[in-house]
Amino acid sequence: MAIKIYNTYSRQKEEYTPLHPDVTGFYTCGPTVYDYFHIGNARAFIVFDMIRRYFIYRGYRVRYVMNLTDIDDKIIKRANEQGVDSAEIAEKYAAAFFEDIQKLGIRPADVYPRATDHIEEIQALIAKLIEKGVAYESGGDVFYDVAKFPAYASLSGKNLDQLQSGARIAVDERKHNPLDFVLWKAAKPGEPKWPSPWGEGRPGWHIECSAMSMRYLGETFDIHAGGQDLIFPHHENEIAQSSAATGKEFARYWLHNGFLDIRGEKMSKSLGNFITVRELTKQYSAAVVRLFFMQKHYRSPVDFTEEGLQAARASSRRLTEAWRKITAAAGDALPLASADEAGAAKAFVETVFRLQRDIQTAMDDDFNTPAAVGKLFDLVREANRFIDSGVSSEEERRAVATVLAHMEGYDSFLGVIDHSAGDVDSERVGKVLDTILHLRSQLRQEKNFALADRIRDELAASGVIIEDSPEGPKWRWKN
Ligand code: AMP
Ligand code: ZN
């Protein structure tokens, strides 16, 4: 069965087929680096991270590209307020972005192109649009001539006449048509600028995504994603720019995540109703924040509440505790390939495989994570019951190992189990063992070899091997 994706462009679910069988090209609009990003932005980054990783889980190779908008009015404004260079602001918040996505368990993109590193590609694309007669220069600015692109507004489905009359309120003499949008902005005093055939200036926001996505993924590529607020005008304009320049289809599948709302309003910088990821991750782990989002479909709106996060924390803890218990019960047993090998555990293993099919069916259906998470909890419940009834035979251990392998597989795209919670424990165990070794060395110095040897033997029985090294005794887990 193929993965089905809701394509904003066709307004329906479509079966996914990659353009090139070997690799899925995936572009996501990234952050404008002028401040710490908030949990509304985080929703976009997390859901597309999940989708990318689900493709990988299903055997696809994915080339994942996310741009950083590092030149923009907001960055310049922030730099002027602080009396620093705009590149300094962009650098600071780009570094913060990388730290914060790591805190959310987001896998790094394959490429993070920055607008200021691609001025040449951007200018080449603008020049091509002028040459084709779909863009025009006007007093050092370059505009896209919307009337020259008949398919304009086909992504958003907006009515051009209505848009035009709305846009007429703010008349701009330099434009042919009120809907025309800027590709190149003439430099204003005190602003960063680059030389160009149209005078010194800087690129517009929309053209940077067209230029960088095509630079890294080709003129036509598979998936283009972003929040629903980007459908119009950002993605609409990207399509107009790219398709007019190449004469080809641009992105084949358009994915848009729903908003994170707070008290019924979209969380946004401009409304001032935002909570940064920096703040949130002081209290909640990546697993909790991710589970909070995974419990809703990526296209539905989500309301942010403290209670919602607390509930996600309790649920994530249940999953993590179950994962630890399952890990311990599985020991070093290998998973089963089918229920037929399961012997007396056959009925249980059949349930495990049925839940796997259910989870895949849910995920294949436009990434229905709420249904998948529900089934994951069913799996945990079944596994708890099975382990509590006693796991002693090799077949039973292999049945539990099968659950573990499946859980790890689901978590490879959901990221809702707190693996680091396990690390905290092993860190503590490490410290305790260091202390025991230290005391054992003292016993040996006091020539109490009998007790020192007993400690070594009892640790060996618990799977801890003590070895002498030039720096003193060391411990390791028995293989
Ligand atoms: P920005 O840095 O504002 O360009 O946003 C980066 C990404 O976050 C884009 O894909 C936006 O569509 C998305 N985004 C911004 N605000 C929200 C929100 N409240 N809920 C969901 N996604 C959002
Ligand atoms: Zn973009």
Short mmCIF file of C-alpha atoms in Angstrom, two decimals, residues 183-404:
data_model
loop_
_atom_site.label_atom_id
_atom_site.label_comp_id
_atom_site.label_asym_id
_atom_site.label_seq_id
_atom_site.Cartn_x
_atom_site.Cartn_y
_atom_site.Cartn_z
CA LEU A 183 11.66 40.02 -6.19
CA TRP A 184 14.48 42.47 -5.58
CA LYS A 185 14.36 45.44 -3.21
CA ALA A 186 16.44 48.55 -3.91
CA ALA A 187 18.73 49.35 -0.97
CA LYS A 188 17.59 51.94 1.52
CA PRO A 189 20.18 53.88 3.53
CA GLY A 190 21.72 51.80 6.32
CA GLU A 191 20.44 48.46 4.99
CA PRO A 192 22.55 45.46 3.96
CA LYS A 193 22.95 45.37 0.18
CA TRP A 194 24.43 43.42 -2.69
CA PRO A 195 25.33 44.70 -6.17
CA SER A 196 22.97 43.59 -8.95
CA PRO A 197 22.09 44.40 -12.57
CA TRP A 198 19.20 46.51 -11.14
CA GLY A 199 21.31 48.46 -8.66
CA GLU A 200 22.30 47.69 -5.10
CA GLY A 201 19.69 45.92 -3.04
CA ARG A 202 18.56 42.66 -1.46
CA PRO A 203 16.28 39.76 -2.39
CA GLY A 204 12.59 39.48 -1.53
CA TRP A 205 11.47 36.62 0.69
CA HIS A 206 9.53 34.53 -1.86
CA ILE A 207 12.29 34.34 -4.48
CA GLU A 208 14.80 32.95 -1.99
CA CYS A 209 12.73 29.78 -1.44
CA SER A 210 12.24 29.28 -5.20
CA ALA A 211 15.96 29.68 -5.86
CA MET A 212 17.20 27.54 -2.99
CA SER A 213 14.70 24.70 -3.32
CA MET A 214 15.49 24.31 -7.04
CA ARG A 215 19.22 24.64 -6.36
CA TYR A 216 19.19 21.64 -3.99
CA LEU A 217 16.29 19.53 -5.28
CA GLY A 218 15.98 20.32 -9.00
CA GLU A 219 13.43 22.30 -11.00
CA THR A 220 10.68 19.81 -10.20
CA PHE A 221 10.74 18.03 -6.87
CA ASP A 222 8.41 16.00 -4.70
CA ILE A 223 7.29 17.70 -1.50
CA HIS A 224 7.07 21.31 -0.39
CA ALA A 225 5.85 22.03 3.13
CA GLY A 226 5.11 24.84 5.55
CA GLY A 227 2.44 26.23 7.85
CA GLN A 228 -1.02 27.09 6.50
CA ASP A 229 -0.20 30.79 6.79
CA LEU A 230 2.34 30.32 4.00
CA ILE A 231 -0.14 29.08 1.37
CA PHE A 232 -0.89 32.64 0.35
CA PRO A 233 1.04 34.56 -0.72
CA HIS A 234 4.38 32.83 -0.02
CA HIS A 235 3.84 29.45 -1.66
CA GLU A 236 1.57 30.88 -4.33
CA ASN A 237 4.39 33.25 -5.28
CA GLU A 238 6.99 30.50 -5.21
CA ILE A 239 4.94 28.51 -7.73
CA ALA A 240 4.51 31.60 -9.95
CA GLN A 241 8.25 32.32 -9.89
CA SER A 242 9.53 28.79 -10.41
CA SER A 243 7.02 27.57 -12.95
CA ALA A 244 7.28 30.74 -15.04
CA ALA A 245 11.09 30.47 -15.04
CA THR A 246 11.34 26.77 -15.93
CA GLY A 247 8.08 26.12 -17.77
CA LYS A 248 7.78 23.02 -15.58
CA GLU A 249 5.79 21.87 -12.60
CA PHE A 250 7.51 23.06 -9.40
CA ALA A 251 6.68 21.01 -6.26
CA ARG A 252 4.37 18.02 -6.81
CA TYR A 253 2.84 17.69 -3.33
CA TRP A 254 2.06 20.67 -1.09
CA LEU A 255 1.74 19.95 2.63
CA HIS A 256 0.55 22.46 5.21
CA ASN A 257 0.31 22.10 8.96
CA GLY A 258 -2.53 23.57 11.01
CA PHE A 259 -1.96 26.34 13.50
CA LEU A 260 -1.05 26.12 17.11
CA ASP A 261 -3.55 28.42 18.79
CA ILE A 262 -3.52 29.87 22.25
CA ARG A 263 -6.78 31.04 23.82
CA GLY A 264 -8.43 30.67 20.40
CA GLU A 265 -5.91 32.78 18.46
CA LYS A 266 -2.99 31.76 16.26
CA MET A 267 0.23 31.88 18.25
CA SER A 268 2.38 34.52 16.60
CA LYS A 269 5.14 36.98 17.24
CA SER A 270 3.04 39.91 16.11
CA LEU A 271 0.17 39.14 18.52
CA GLY A 272 2.65 38.78 21.38
CA ASN A 273 0.88 35.62 22.61
CA PHE A 274 3.81 33.28 22.14
CA ILE A 275 5.87 30.95 24.29
CA THR A 276 9.38 30.22 23.07
CA VAL A 277 10.75 26.72 22.72
CA ARG A 278 13.61 27.89 24.94
CA GLU A 279 11.16 28.45 27.79
CA LEU A 280 9.01 25.40 27.14
CA THR A 281 11.88 22.92 27.02
CA LYS A 282 13.04 24.02 30.47
CA GLN A 283 9.93 22.26 31.75
CA TYR A 284 9.06 19.65 29.16
CA SER A 285 11.20 17.11 27.34
CA ALA A 286 11.21 16.60 23.58
CA ALA A 287 9.16 13.43 24.03
CA VAL A 288 6.40 15.31 25.87
CA VAL A 289 6.20 18.21 23.40
CA ARG A 290 6.20 15.80 20.47
CA LEU A 291 3.50 13.60 21.99
CA PHE A 292 1.40 16.71 22.59
CA PHE A 293 1.54 17.41 18.83
CA MET A 294 1.31 13.77 17.68
CA GLN A 295 -1.99 13.35 19.51
CA LYS A 296 -3.52 15.71 16.93
CA HIS A 297 -3.58 15.34 13.16
CA TYR A 298 -0.97 17.63 11.60
CA ARG A 299 -3.59 19.53 9.56
CA SER A 300 -5.98 20.17 12.47
CA PRO A 301 -5.69 23.20 14.69
CA VAL A 302 -4.25 22.54 18.15
CA ASP A 303 -5.03 24.61 21.21
CA PHE A 304 -2.08 25.12 23.52
CA THR A 305 -2.89 24.57 27.18
CA GLU A 306 -0.79 23.77 30.24
CA GLU A 307 -3.24 20.93 31.03
CA GLY A 308 -2.72 19.48 27.56
CA LEU A 309 1.02 19.39 28.12
CA GLN A 310 0.67 17.90 31.60
CA ALA A 311 -1.50 15.15 30.13
CA ALA A 312 1.10 14.55 27.41
CA ARG A 313 3.76 14.33 30.11
CA ALA A 314 1.82 11.63 31.96
CA SER A 315 1.24 9.72 28.71
CA SER A 316 4.87 10.00 27.63
CA ARG A 317 5.94 8.72 31.03
CA ARG A 318 3.67 5.68 30.62
CA LEU A 319 5.21 4.93 27.25
CA THR A 320 8.76 5.42 28.54
CA GLU A 321 8.19 3.21 31.57
CA ALA A 322 6.67 0.52 29.38
CA TRP A 323 9.58 0.77 26.98
CA ARG A 324 12.04 0.24 29.87
CA LYS A 325 10.09 -2.71 31.20
CA ILE A 326 9.86 -4.26 27.72
CA THR A 327 13.60 -3.67 27.16
CA ALA A 328 14.42 -5.44 30.42
CA ALA A 329 12.07 -8.36 29.72
CA ALA A 330 13.38 -8.85 26.17
CA GLY A 331 16.99 -9.10 27.34
CA ASP A 332 19.15 -10.00 24.38
CA ALA A 333 16.47 -12.06 22.58
CA LEU A 334 15.96 -11.47 18.87
CA PRO A 335 12.60 -10.37 17.44
CA LEU A 336 10.39 -12.81 15.55
CA ALA A 337 9.72 -12.42 11.85
CA SER A 338 6.26 -13.98 12.09
CA ALA A 339 3.76 -15.26 14.65
CA ASP A 340 4.29 -18.83 13.39
CA GLU A 341 7.66 -18.96 15.17
CA ALA A 342 6.13 -17.79 18.44
CA GLY A 343 5.02 -21.15 19.86
CA ALA A 344 2.83 -20.64 22.92
CA ALA A 345 3.12 -16.85 22.54
CA LYS A 346 1.46 -17.03 19.11
CA ALA A 347 -1.79 -15.25 20.01
CA PHE A 348 0.11 -12.37 21.59
CA VAL A 349 2.51 -12.01 18.67
CA GLU A 350 -0.42 -12.06 16.24
CA THR A 351 -1.87 -9.09 18.12
CA VAL A 352 1.50 -7.32 17.91
CA PHE A 353 1.61 -7.78 14.13
CA ARG A 354 -2.03 -6.75 13.76
CA LEU A 355 -1.30 -3.52 15.64
CA GLN A 356 1.70 -2.96 13.37
CA ARG A 357 -0.56 -3.18 10.32
CA ASP A 358 -3.05 -0.84 11.99
CA ILE A 359 -0.34 1.71 12.77
CA GLN A 360 1.00 1.59 9.23
CA THR A 361 -2.51 1.92 7.79
CA ALA A 362 -3.13 4.98 9.98
CA MET A 363 0.20 6.57 9.09
CA ASP A 364 -0.18 5.78 5.38
CA ASP A 365 -3.48 7.65 5.49
CA ASP A 366 -2.04 11.18 5.44
CA PHE A 367 0.04 10.61 8.59
CA ASN A 368 -2.77 9.96 11.05
CA THR A 369 -0.62 10.14 14.17
CA PRO A 370 -3.52 10.35 16.68
CA ALA A 371 -4.74 6.94 15.49
CA ALA A 372 -1.18 5.56 15.45
CA VAL A 373 -0.51 6.79 18.99
CA GLY A 374 -3.79 5.21 20.16
CA LYS A 375 -2.63 1.86 18.74
CA LEU A 376 0.78 2.31 20.34
CA PHE A 377 -0.96 2.54 23.71
CA ASP A 378 -2.93 -0.62 22.85
CA LEU A 379 0.39 -2.34 22.14
CA VAL A 380 1.83 -1.19 25.46
CA ARG A 381 -1.24 -2.42 27.34
CA GLU A 382 -1.01 -5.86 25.67
CA ALA A 383 2.73 -6.06 26.33
CA ASN A 384 2.33 -5.14 30.00
CA ARG A 385 -0.28 -7.83 30.43
CA PHE A 386 1.92 -10.39 28.66
CA ILE A 387 5.02 -9.57 30.73
CA ASP A 388 3.06 -9.50 33.99
CA SER A 389 1.83 -13.03 33.32
CA GLY A 390 5.49 -14.17 33.33
CA VAL A 391 8.18 -14.33 30.65
CA SER A 392 10.44 -17.34 31.02
CA SER A 393 10.85 -19.26 27.75
CA GLU A 394 13.03 -18.13 24.85
CA GLU A 395 9.91 -17.85 22.66
CA GLU A 396 8.28 -15.54 25.18
CA ARG A 397 11.39 -13.41 25.36
CA ARG A 398 11.47 -13.25 21.55
CA ALA A 399 7.80 -12.21 21.56
CA VAL A 400 8.70 -9.32 23.88
CA ALA A 401 11.74 -8.49 21.71
CA THR A 402 9.32 -8.23 18.78
CA VAL A 403 7.27 -5.63 20.65
CA LEU A 404 10.46 -3.75 21.48
#
